[in-house]
């Protein structure tokens, strides 16, 4: 997707040919079975454009990395239901106390809220990129044994860690909701650690209504463990770094770059080498005229001004209207990210919201709808056969992303800068290439080669291990450009 963007050069952009090159070193070092793109968002109201842009970037990056490195990719969405729902001050000490969304609304309502804010958006992105995702609430994440064990591992090192995660005063913000009213001291001023062992730690916390209470944290105790943002990221990233099979990529808004040193120092204290840490992939920030990050909360409190022609859609993406359609919004957003990915100079920078508005609307309806077609890269000789209409069956092994292809869907085959749009008529699954070639008309797969030659050719491309995933015959027909 070519968008009319002008960007200056940077050290990073200069070092890369394509934006995806950024991950090449880490994939070579770790040889992961899967690359997981992780995005976290506080569940505290309708998303604004910055949030959606980062989430969309995770899906599009997952697709591009899968295509570039032939590695399985997924997206994990952490819905932070520990966001503060209500804050009040202790009338005597003036310490802040907070109640999380999870505790104010309950699990069922928080799940419902998350579903209503994000499910359709993620489903739409998953469909466009054929990337699988999972949605995890923070309340579920903190309850997993892996998260708690990693947290317990940090406690013996707390003397060194505390200045990394709380550089202002060295008090680690560990919060446990009061068992009676769910209020928790926000900065943990009166939280004390009574004992720590490898598998178990006992804490004492203070509620200004209900006094002192004890909390036991083990791999499976039911205490709700809430941490400040920096501390939570340290625990989460350490847990991700421990996974030998999966390379974690934290997809974060560019403003996070300023905070990551503190997280790095903490992970260094825990003994991780820089080359073992999860990757941080920063996405473009959306800025106002003053160069400040667009902040929905500052605008709603009247502390940040935006001009009146003001793109209400930037703040509440439900208002985005080209043709008044949510699908168009998703198409434009994917198109925007594709345009940014087109050149590393366009991706590793920030944009004013005026520029974002212009780029979203600069996409023709045809170009936007192309984003609904799934991109499939293919060798030139097969591409030519598809483009000429001679090849109407494409063969693939049964990766989960391929199994998502459905009849009626548009597939865009791409090779060496040329593309050809097709529509899926049918998709049939077989247990082996032998079975596939027995049942399918091999002249539709390749009219120029014998059955035996073709069988030898696919065996050359796909290992037995890949064949064991199942094999797919995807029946396609050529489409004119610009069809919906
Ligand atoms: Zn209480």
Short mmCIF file of C-alpha atoms and ligand atoms in Angstrom, two decimals:
data_model
loop_
_atom_site.label_atom_id
_atom_site.label_comp_id
_atom_site.label_asym_id
_atom_site.label_seq_id
_atom_site.Cartn_x
_atom_site.Cartn_y
_atom_site.Cartn_z
CA UNK A 1 0.00 0.00 0.00
CA UNK A 2 1.58 3.26 -1.11
CA UNK A 3 0.44 6.16 1.01
CA UNK A 4 1.64 9.72 0.36
CA UNK A 5 3.98 9.91 3.37
CA UNK A 6 7.19 11.92 3.65
CA UNK A 7 9.54 10.90 6.45
CA UNK A 8 13.09 11.85 7.37
CA UNK A 9 15.79 9.23 7.71
CA UNK A 10 16.80 7.85 11.11
CA UNK A 11 19.62 5.63 12.35
CA UNK A 12 17.28 2.66 12.68
CA UNK A 13 15.52 3.19 9.34
CA UNK A 14 18.91 3.53 7.69
CA UNK A 15 19.98 0.15 9.06
CA UNK A 16 16.90 -1.68 7.76
CA UNK A 17 15.79 -2.54 4.26
CA UNK A 18 12.31 -3.52 5.30
CA UNK A 19 10.60 -2.73 8.60
CA UNK A 20 10.40 -6.45 9.47
CA UNK A 21 14.22 -6.64 9.40
CA UNK A 22 14.10 -5.35 12.97
CA UNK A 23 13.24 -8.87 14.16
CA UNK A 24 15.77 -10.76 12.06
CA UNK A 25 18.50 -10.86 14.71
CA UNK A 26 16.19 -12.11 17.46
CA UNK A 27 14.66 -14.81 15.28
CA UNK A 28 18.17 -15.95 14.32
CA UNK A 29 19.30 -15.96 17.96
CA UNK A 30 16.31 -17.76 19.44
CA UNK A 31 14.92 -19.80 16.53
CA UNK A 32 11.46 -19.65 18.11
CA UNK A 33 8.62 -22.06 17.30
CA UNK A 34 6.27 -19.12 17.45
CA UNK A 35 6.40 -15.34 17.72
CA UNK A 36 3.74 -13.84 19.98
CA UNK A 37 2.85 -10.14 19.62
CA UNK A 38 1.60 -8.86 22.96
CA UNK A 39 -0.53 -5.75 23.42
CA UNK A 40 -1.96 -4.53 26.71
CA UNK A 41 -4.73 -1.99 27.17
CA UNK A 42 -6.50 -0.64 30.22
CA UNK A 43 -10.17 -1.45 30.18
CA UNK A 44 -11.51 1.97 31.12
CA UNK A 45 -13.70 3.30 28.34
CA UNK A 46 -14.01 3.40 24.57
CA UNK A 47 -10.68 3.08 22.79
CA UNK A 48 -9.20 6.09 21.03
CA UNK A 49 -7.20 5.94 17.85
CA UNK A 50 -3.79 5.54 19.53
CA UNK A 51 -4.96 2.34 21.25
CA UNK A 52 -6.48 0.92 18.09
CA UNK A 53 -3.40 1.80 16.06
CA UNK A 54 -1.12 -0.16 18.38
CA UNK A 55 -3.48 -3.15 18.42
CA UNK A 56 -3.86 -3.13 14.65
CA UNK A 57 -0.07 -2.86 14.26
CA UNK A 58 0.30 -6.06 16.33
CA UNK A 59 -1.87 -8.02 13.88
CA UNK A 60 -0.33 -6.59 10.72
CA UNK A 61 3.20 -7.10 12.08
CA UNK A 62 2.29 -10.69 12.98
CA UNK A 63 1.18 -11.30 9.41
CA UNK A 64 4.25 -9.65 7.88
CA UNK A 65 6.68 -11.48 10.17
CA UNK A 66 4.96 -14.79 9.39
CA UNK A 67 5.34 -14.13 5.68
CA UNK A 68 8.91 -12.88 5.91
CA UNK A 69 10.33 -15.59 8.22
CA UNK A 70 7.94 -18.55 7.73
CA UNK A 71 7.30 -18.75 11.45
CA UNK A 72 3.98 -19.19 13.23
CA UNK A 73 2.75 -15.92 14.77
CA UNK A 74 -0.04 -15.01 17.20
CA UNK A 75 -1.38 -11.98 19.06
CA UNK A 76 -2.06 -11.89 22.80
CA UNK A 77 -4.28 -9.10 24.07
CA UNK A 78 -3.98 -8.34 27.77
CA UNK A 79 -7.08 -6.51 28.90
CA UNK A 80 -6.01 -4.66 32.04
CA UNK A 81 -9.07 -4.92 34.27
CA UNK A 82 -6.94 -3.81 37.23
CA UNK A 83 -7.29 -0.23 35.90
CA UNK A 84 -8.57 2.03 38.70
CA UNK A 85 -12.34 2.42 38.65
CA UNK A 86 -12.55 4.53 41.77
CA UNK A 87 -9.89 6.40 43.74
CA UNK A 88 -10.30 7.94 47.20
CA UNK A 89 -8.00 9.36 49.85
CA UNK A 90 -7.51 8.06 53.35
CA UNK A 91 -8.80 11.10 55.31
CA UNK A 92 -6.00 10.82 57.87
CA UNK A 93 -2.85 9.80 55.98
CA UNK A 94 -4.01 11.18 52.61
CA UNK A 95 -2.70 8.01 50.95
CA UNK A 96 -4.57 7.13 47.73
CA UNK A 97 -6.75 4.04 47.70
CA UNK A 98 -8.18 2.49 44.57
CA UNK A 99 -10.74 -0.08 43.56
CA UNK A 100 -10.08 -1.86 40.25
CA UNK A 101 -12.59 -2.34 37.44
CA UNK A 102 -12.49 -6.05 38.24
CA UNK A 103 -13.53 -5.48 41.85
CA UNK A 104 -15.98 -2.65 41.18
CA UNK A 105 -17.86 -4.44 38.40
CA UNK A 106 -17.22 -8.15 39.02
CA UNK A 107 -15.83 -10.71 36.60
CA UNK A 108 -18.96 -11.09 34.52
CA UNK A 109 -19.46 -7.37 33.87
CA UNK A 110 -15.73 -6.82 33.19
CA UNK A 111 -15.76 -9.67 30.67
CA UNK A 112 -18.86 -8.22 29.04
CA UNK A 113 -17.27 -4.75 28.89
CA UNK A 114 -14.07 -6.12 27.32
CA UNK A 115 -16.08 -8.11 24.79
CA UNK A 116 -18.19 -5.12 23.81
CA UNK A 117 -15.17 -2.79 23.44
CA UNK A 118 -12.81 -5.10 21.62
CA UNK A 119 -14.21 -8.41 20.32
CA UNK A 120 -15.52 -7.19 16.96
CA UNK A 121 -12.33 -5.18 16.41
CA UNK A 122 -10.05 -8.13 17.09
CA UNK A 123 -12.20 -10.54 15.07
CA UNK A 124 -12.05 -8.14 12.12
CA UNK A 125 -8.26 -7.84 12.34
CA UNK A 126 -7.84 -11.59 12.76
CA UNK A 127 -9.91 -12.19 9.65
CA UNK A 128 -7.93 -9.66 7.59
CA UNK A 129 -4.53 -10.95 8.67
CA UNK A 130 -5.32 -14.64 9.38
CA UNK A 131 -3.54 -14.27 12.71
CA UNK A 132 -4.97 -16.11 15.73
CA UNK A 133 -5.29 -14.17 18.94
CA UNK A 134 -6.25 -14.70 22.53
CA UNK A 135 -7.77 -12.24 24.90
CA UNK A 136 -6.66 -12.46 28.52
CA UNK A 137 -7.89 -10.37 31.43
CA UNK A 138 -5.25 -9.22 33.92
CA UNK A 139 -7.28 -10.86 36.67
CA UNK A 140 -6.83 -14.20 34.87
CA UNK A 141 -3.17 -13.56 34.15
CA UNK A 142 -2.22 -12.75 37.76
CA UNK A 143 -3.93 -15.97 38.88
CA UNK A 144 -1.72 -18.21 36.72
CA UNK A 145 0.99 -20.17 38.59
CA UNK A 146 3.65 -18.95 36.11
CA UNK A 147 2.94 -15.27 36.83
CA UNK A 148 2.91 -15.81 40.60
CA UNK A 149 6.07 -17.90 40.62
CA UNK A 150 7.86 -15.21 38.63
CA UNK A 151 6.61 -12.60 41.12
CA UNK A 152 7.81 -14.73 44.06
CA UNK A 153 11.22 -14.99 42.37
CA UNK A 154 11.55 -11.18 42.41
CA UNK A 155 11.04 -10.82 46.18
CA UNK A 156 14.45 -12.00 47.45
CA UNK A 157 16.01 -9.35 45.14
CA UNK A 158 13.72 -6.56 46.28
CA UNK A 159 16.49 -4.44 47.81
CA UNK A 160 17.98 -3.91 44.35
CA UNK A 161 14.72 -4.09 42.43
CA UNK A 162 12.77 -1.51 44.34
CA UNK A 163 14.69 1.47 42.91
CA UNK A 164 14.11 0.21 39.37
CA UNK A 165 10.35 -0.19 39.65
CA UNK A 166 9.87 2.74 42.00
CA UNK A 167 12.73 5.18 41.43
CA UNK A 168 11.07 8.07 43.30
CA UNK A 169 10.96 6.48 46.73
CA UNK A 170 11.91 2.83 46.50
CA UNK A 171 8.54 1.59 47.73
CA UNK A 172 7.38 -1.28 45.53
CA UNK A 173 3.72 -0.80 44.63
CA UNK A 174 2.25 -4.15 45.51
CA UNK A 175 -1.48 -3.91 46.08
CA UNK A 176 -3.84 -6.37 47.69
CA UNK A 177 -7.54 -5.42 47.79
CA UNK A 178 -9.04 -5.36 51.30
CA UNK A 179 -11.07 -8.56 51.75
CA UNK A 180 -14.05 -6.53 53.02
CA UNK A 181 -14.27 -3.48 50.75
CA UNK A 182 -11.74 -4.20 47.93
CA UNK A 183 -9.95 -0.88 48.45
CA UNK A 184 -6.18 -1.18 48.08
CA UNK A 185 -3.50 1.31 49.05
CA UNK A 186 -2.36 2.54 45.62
CA UNK A 187 1.33 3.00 46.41
CA UNK A 188 1.62 0.34 49.05
CA UNK A 189 3.03 2.73 51.66
CA UNK A 190 1.91 0.57 54.58
CA UNK A 191 2.30 -2.80 52.90
CA UNK A 192 4.84 -4.98 54.71
CA UNK A 193 6.37 -8.29 53.77
CA UNK A 194 6.12 -10.60 56.76
CA UNK A 195 7.96 -13.53 55.21
CA UNK A 196 9.19 -14.77 51.86
CA UNK A 197 10.11 -18.28 50.90
CA UNK A 198 10.59 -19.85 47.49
CA UNK A 199 7.00 -20.94 47.11
CA UNK A 200 5.17 -18.61 49.45
CA UNK A 201 5.17 -15.01 50.63
CA UNK A 202 3.06 -13.44 53.37
CA UNK A 203 2.15 -9.76 53.26
CA UNK A 204 0.41 -7.37 55.60
CA UNK A 205 -1.64 -4.50 54.18
CA UNK A 206 -3.75 -1.74 55.67
CA UNK A 207 -7.28 -0.55 54.88
CA UNK A 208 -8.32 2.74 56.45
CA UNK A 209 -11.77 1.34 57.16
CA UNK A 210 -10.92 -2.22 58.16
CA UNK A 211 -7.37 -2.05 59.53
CA UNK A 212 -4.61 -4.58 58.99
CA UNK A 213 -5.07 -7.78 56.98
CA UNK A 214 -2.74 -10.60 55.96
CA UNK A 215 -2.38 -11.92 52.43
CA UNK A 216 -0.71 -15.18 51.40
CA UNK A 217 0.69 -15.44 47.86
CA UNK A 218 1.54 -18.90 46.51
CA UNK A 219 1.32 -20.32 42.98
CA UNK A 220 -2.38 -20.97 43.52
CA UNK A 221 -3.62 -18.99 46.53
CA UNK A 222 -6.65 -16.86 45.70
CA UNK A 223 -5.10 -13.51 46.72
CA UNK A 224 -5.51 -10.90 43.97
CA UNK A 225 -2.02 -9.64 43.14
CA UNK A 226 -2.00 -6.14 41.71
CA UNK A 227 1.27 -4.40 40.79
CA UNK A 228 2.23 -0.95 39.54
CA UNK A 229 2.64 -0.70 35.77
CA UNK A 230 6.45 -0.93 35.83
CA UNK A 231 6.54 -3.84 38.27
CA UNK A 232 3.83 -5.69 36.35
CA UNK A 233 5.83 -5.29 33.14
CA UNK A 234 8.97 -6.63 34.83
CA UNK A 235 7.14 -9.75 36.01
CA UNK A 236 5.41 -10.26 32.69
CA UNK A 237 8.53 -9.76 30.60
CA UNK A 238 10.57 -12.09 32.85
CA UNK A 239 7.89 -14.74 32.40
CA UNK A 240 7.98 -14.25 28.62
CA UNK A 241 11.81 -14.39 28.57
CA UNK A 242 11.66 -17.77 30.35
CA UNK A 243 9.69 -19.35 27.50
CA UNK A 244 12.21 -21.23 25.37
CA UNK A 245 9.87 -21.83 22.43
CA UNK A 246 8.15 -18.51 22.00
CA UNK A 247 9.70 -15.14 21.13
CA UNK A 248 7.59 -12.43 22.80
CA UNK A 249 7.27 -9.06 21.10
CA UNK A 250 5.78 -6.34 23.30
CA UNK A 251 3.95 -3.98 20.95
CA UNK A 252 3.75 -0.62 22.70
CA UNK A 253 3.01 3.01 21.92
CA UNK A 254 6.18 5.03 21.35
CA UNK A 255 5.83 6.88 24.68
CA UNK A 256 6.86 3.64 26.41
CA UNK A 257 10.39 4.04 25.07
CA UNK A 258 11.14 6.47 27.90
CA UNK A 259 10.18 3.95 30.59
CA UNK A 260 11.83 0.84 29.24
CA UNK A 261 15.25 1.52 30.78
CA UNK A 262 13.76 1.03 34.23
CA UNK A 263 12.24 -2.28 33.18
CA UNK A 264 15.56 -3.31 31.61
CA UNK A 265 17.50 -2.55 34.77
CA UNK A 266 15.04 -4.60 36.82
CA UNK A 267 15.33 -7.53 34.41
CA UNK A 268 19.11 -7.20 34.64
CA UNK A 269 18.83 -7.45 38.44
CA UNK A 270 16.85 -10.67 37.94
CA UNK A 271 19.74 -12.04 35.89
CA UNK A 272 18.46 -11.76 32.32
CA UNK A 273 20.80 -10.85 29.49
CA UNK A 274 19.65 -8.11 27.11
CA UNK A 275 19.54 -10.61 24.25
CA UNK A 276 17.07 -12.77 26.21
CA UNK A 277 14.50 -10.05 26.88
CA UNK A 278 11.29 -9.80 24.92
CA UNK A 279 11.47 -7.49 21.92
CA UNK A 280 9.81 -4.07 22.36
CA UNK A 281 8.26 -2.93 19.14
CA UNK A 282 7.22 0.71 19.48
CA UNK A 283 4.39 2.00 17.32
CA UNK A 284 3.99 5.57 16.07
CA UNK A 285 2.58 8.03 18.59
CA UNK A 286 -0.28 10.31 17.64
CA UNK A 287 0.50 13.90 18.58
CA UNK A 288 -1.36 17.20 18.87
CA UNK A 289 -0.06 20.50 17.44
CA UNK A 290 2.08 21.10 20.53
CA UNK A 291 3.86 17.78 20.01
CA UNK A 292 2.21 16.24 23.08
CA UNK A 293 0.72 12.78 22.81
CA UNK A 294 -2.99 12.97 22.11
CA UNK A 295 -4.62 12.27 25.46
CA UNK A 296 -8.28 11.49 25.68
CA UNK A 297 -8.40 12.01 29.43
CA UNK A 298 -6.71 15.43 29.24
CA UNK A 299 -9.13 16.49 26.52
CA UNK A 300 -12.16 15.29 28.46
CA UNK A 301 -10.95 17.23 31.52
CA UNK A 302 -10.49 20.33 29.37
CA UNK A 303 -6.71 20.36 29.89
CA UNK A 304 -5.76 19.69 26.27
CA UNK A 305 -7.27 21.60 23.40
CA UNK A 306 -8.04 20.26 19.99
CA UNK A 307 -9.45 22.46 17.23
CA UNK A 308 -13.14 22.23 16.60
CA UNK A 309 -12.93 20.56 13.20
CA UNK A 310 -11.74 17.98 15.45
CA UNK A 311 -11.96 14.58 14.30
CA UNK A 312 -14.23 13.25 16.93
CA UNK A 313 -13.33 9.85 15.44
CA UNK A 314 -9.75 10.20 16.65
CA UNK A 315 -11.10 10.20 20.20
CA UNK A 316 -13.97 7.82 19.76
CA UNK A 317 -13.26 5.55 16.85
CA UNK A 318 -16.93 4.60 16.61
CA UNK A 319 -17.39 8.01 14.94
CA UNK A 320 -15.10 7.21 12.01
CA UNK A 321 -17.15 7.68 8.89
CA UNK A 322 -16.18 7.37 5.32
CA UNK A 323 -19.17 5.33 4.41
CA UNK A 324 -20.34 4.99 7.98
CA UNK A 325 -19.11 1.45 8.25
CA UNK A 326 -17.03 -0.26 10.93
CA UNK A 327 -15.55 -2.53 8.25
CA UNK A 328 -14.30 0.55 6.38
CA UNK A 329 -12.66 1.78 9.55
CA UNK A 330 -10.82 -1.53 9.94
CA UNK A 331 -9.81 -1.55 6.27
CA UNK A 332 -8.46 2.01 6.52
CA UNK A 333 -6.60 1.26 9.71
CA UNK A 334 -4.94 -1.82 8.20
CA UNK A 335 -4.14 0.29 5.12
CA UNK A 336 -2.59 2.96 7.34
CA UNK A 337 -0.34 0.43 9.08
CA UNK A 338 0.60 -1.15 5.74
CA UNK A 339 1.54 2.31 4.45
CA UNK A 340 3.69 2.92 7.53
CA UNK A 341 5.32 -0.51 7.19
CA UNK A 342 6.09 0.19 3.58
CA UNK A 343 9.27 2.00 4.58
CA UNK A 344 11.07 1.82 7.97
CA UNK A 345 11.30 5.63 7.86
CA UNK A 346 7.49 5.78 7.95
CA UNK A 347 7.10 3.34 10.83
CA UNK A 348 9.65 4.47 13.40
CA UNK A 349 8.34 8.01 13.89
CA UNK A 350 5.30 9.87 15.22
CA UNK A 351 2.36 11.48 13.41
CA UNK A 352 0.11 14.43 14.15
CA UNK A 353 -3.56 13.51 14.30
CA UNK A 354 -4.18 15.81 11.31
CA UNK A 355 -1.75 13.71 9.29
CA UNK A 356 -3.37 10.48 10.49
CA UNK A 357 -6.77 11.80 9.50
CA UNK A 358 -5.40 12.72 6.06
CA UNK A 359 -3.76 9.31 5.55
CA UNK A 360 -6.83 7.38 6.66
CA UNK A 361 -8.96 9.29 4.18
CA UNK A 362 -6.37 9.32 1.37
CA UNK A 363 -7.07 5.65 0.66
CA UNK A 364 -9.41 5.05 -2.25
CA UNK A 365 -12.36 2.73 -1.58
CA UNK A 366 -10.70 0.13 -3.84
CA UNK A 367 -7.40 0.36 -2.00
CA UNK A 368 -9.16 0.08 1.35
CA UNK A 369 -11.08 -3.00 0.36
CA UNK A 370 -7.90 -4.67 -0.76
CA UNK A 371 -7.18 -5.02 2.93
CA UNK A 372 -10.03 -7.46 3.16
CA UNK A 373 -8.19 -9.71 0.73
CA UNK A 374 -5.69 -11.97 2.39
CA UNK A 375 -2.14 -11.71 1.03
CA UNK A 376 -0.41 -14.96 0.08
CA UNK A 377 3.15 -14.97 -1.16
CA UNK A 378 3.95 -17.50 -3.86
CA UNK A 379 6.80 -18.57 -6.16
CA UNK A 380 6.88 -16.76 -9.48
CA UNK A 381 6.23 -19.80 -11.68
CA UNK A 382 3.04 -20.66 -9.77
CA UNK A 383 2.01 -17.00 -9.69
CA UNK A 384 2.14 -16.82 -13.48
CA UNK A 385 -0.07 -19.91 -13.75
CA UNK A 386 -2.66 -18.38 -11.41
CA UNK A 387 -2.53 -15.00 -13.16
CA UNK A 388 -3.09 -16.66 -16.54
CA UNK A 389 -6.10 -18.53 -15.14
CA UNK A 390 -4.52 -21.97 -15.81
CA UNK A 391 -4.01 -22.86 -12.16
CA UNK A 392 -7.24 -22.93 -10.17
CA UNK A 393 -6.15 -25.10 -7.26
CA UNK A 394 -3.48 -23.93 -4.84
CA UNK A 395 -1.91 -26.38 -2.40
CA UNK A 396 -0.86 -25.49 1.12
CA UNK A 397 -0.08 -27.38 4.31
CA UNK A 398 -2.54 -27.04 7.15
CA UNK A 399 -1.07 -24.25 9.27
CA UNK A 400 -3.79 -22.88 11.54
CA UNK A 401 -3.73 -19.62 9.56
CA UNK A 402 -4.39 -21.51 6.32
CA UNK A 403 -7.22 -23.49 7.89
CA UNK A 404 -9.00 -20.18 8.51
CA UNK A 405 -9.51 -19.63 4.80
CA UNK A 406 -13.18 -19.88 3.90
CA UNK A 407 -15.13 -20.14 0.65
CA UNK A 408 -16.02 -16.68 -0.66
CA UNK A 409 -12.93 -15.04 0.80
CA UNK A 410 -10.62 -12.96 -1.38
CA UNK A 411 -7.01 -14.10 -1.70
CA UNK A 412 -4.39 -11.87 -3.21
CA UNK A 413 -1.39 -13.81 -4.51
CA UNK A 414 1.79 -11.76 -4.54
CA UNK A 415 5.13 -12.39 -6.20
CA UNK A 416 8.00 -10.03 -6.92
CA UNK A 417 5.89 -6.89 -6.73
CA UNK A 418 2.98 -8.20 -8.82
CA UNK A 419 -0.34 -9.27 -7.47
CA UNK A 420 -3.37 -11.21 -8.60
CA UNK A 421 -6.77 -11.18 -6.90
CA UNK A 422 -8.75 -14.42 -6.56
CA UNK A 423 -11.82 -15.65 -4.74
CA UNK A 424 -12.02 -18.96 -2.89
CA UNK A 425 -14.62 -21.34 -4.29
CA UNK A 426 -13.92 -24.27 -1.99
CA UNK A 427 -11.31 -25.61 0.36
CA UNK A 428 -10.73 -29.35 0.88
CA UNK A 429 -8.51 -30.98 3.44
CA UNK A 430 -6.56 -34.26 3.06
CA UNK A 431 -4.29 -36.24 5.33
CA UNK A 432 -1.40 -36.43 2.84
CA UNK A 433 -0.23 -35.22 -0.56
CA UNK A 434 -0.81 -38.75 -1.92
CA UNK A 435 -4.46 -38.58 -0.96
CA UNK A 436 -4.79 -35.04 -2.33
CA UNK A 437 -3.34 -35.95 -5.73
CA UNK A 438 -5.50 -39.05 -5.86
CA UNK A 439 -8.73 -37.10 -5.38
CA UNK A 440 -8.01 -33.71 -7.03
CA UNK A 441 -7.65 -32.97 -10.74
CA UNK A 442 -3.88 -32.48 -10.97
CA UNK A 443 -4.16 -30.46 -14.20
CA UNK A 444 -5.86 -27.73 -12.20
CA UNK A 445 -2.91 -27.62 -9.83
CA UNK A 446 -0.36 -27.39 -12.61
CA UNK A 447 -1.36 -28.07 -16.24
CA UNK A 448 2.26 -28.34 -17.40
CA UNK A 449 3.50 -31.20 -15.22
CA UNK A 450 2.63 -34.86 -14.69
CA UNK A 451 1.12 -36.06 -11.43
CA UNK A 452 4.38 -37.75 -10.41
CA UNK A 453 6.42 -34.63 -11.15
CA UNK A 454 4.06 -32.48 -9.10
CA UNK A 455 4.08 -34.87 -6.19
CA UNK A 456 7.89 -34.83 -6.17
CA UNK A 457 7.83 -31.04 -6.33
CA UNK A 458 5.53 -30.51 -3.31
CA UNK A 459 7.52 -33.06 -1.30
CA UNK A 460 10.58 -31.00 -2.09
CA UNK A 461 8.95 -27.83 -0.79
CA UNK A 462 7.23 -29.23 2.33
CA UNK A 463 8.86 -31.57 4.84
CA UNK A 464 7.05 -34.69 6.14
CA UNK A 465 6.66 -32.86 9.42
CA UNK A 466 4.74 -30.06 7.69
CA UNK A 467 2.72 -32.55 5.64
CA UNK A 468 1.60 -34.14 8.90
CA UNK A 469 -0.33 -30.93 9.67
CA UNK A 470 -2.73 -31.96 6.89
CA UNK A 471 -2.77 -30.61 3.35
CA UNK A 472 -5.24 -28.26 1.72
CA UNK A 473 -6.53 -27.92 -1.82
CA UNK A 474 -7.78 -24.36 -2.21
CA UNK A 475 -9.96 -23.93 -5.26
CA UNK A 476 -9.87 -20.37 -6.57
CA UNK A 477 -11.14 -18.26 -9.41
CA UNK A 478 -9.59 -15.06 -10.78
CA UNK A 479 -11.28 -11.79 -9.84
CA UNK A 480 -11.21 -8.37 -11.42
CA UNK A 481 -9.54 -5.68 -9.37
CA UNK A 482 -11.78 -3.45 -7.31
CA UNK A 483 -14.52 -5.99 -6.52
CA UNK A 484 -15.79 -5.99 -3.02
ZN1 LIG B 1 -11.52 -2.39 53.71
#
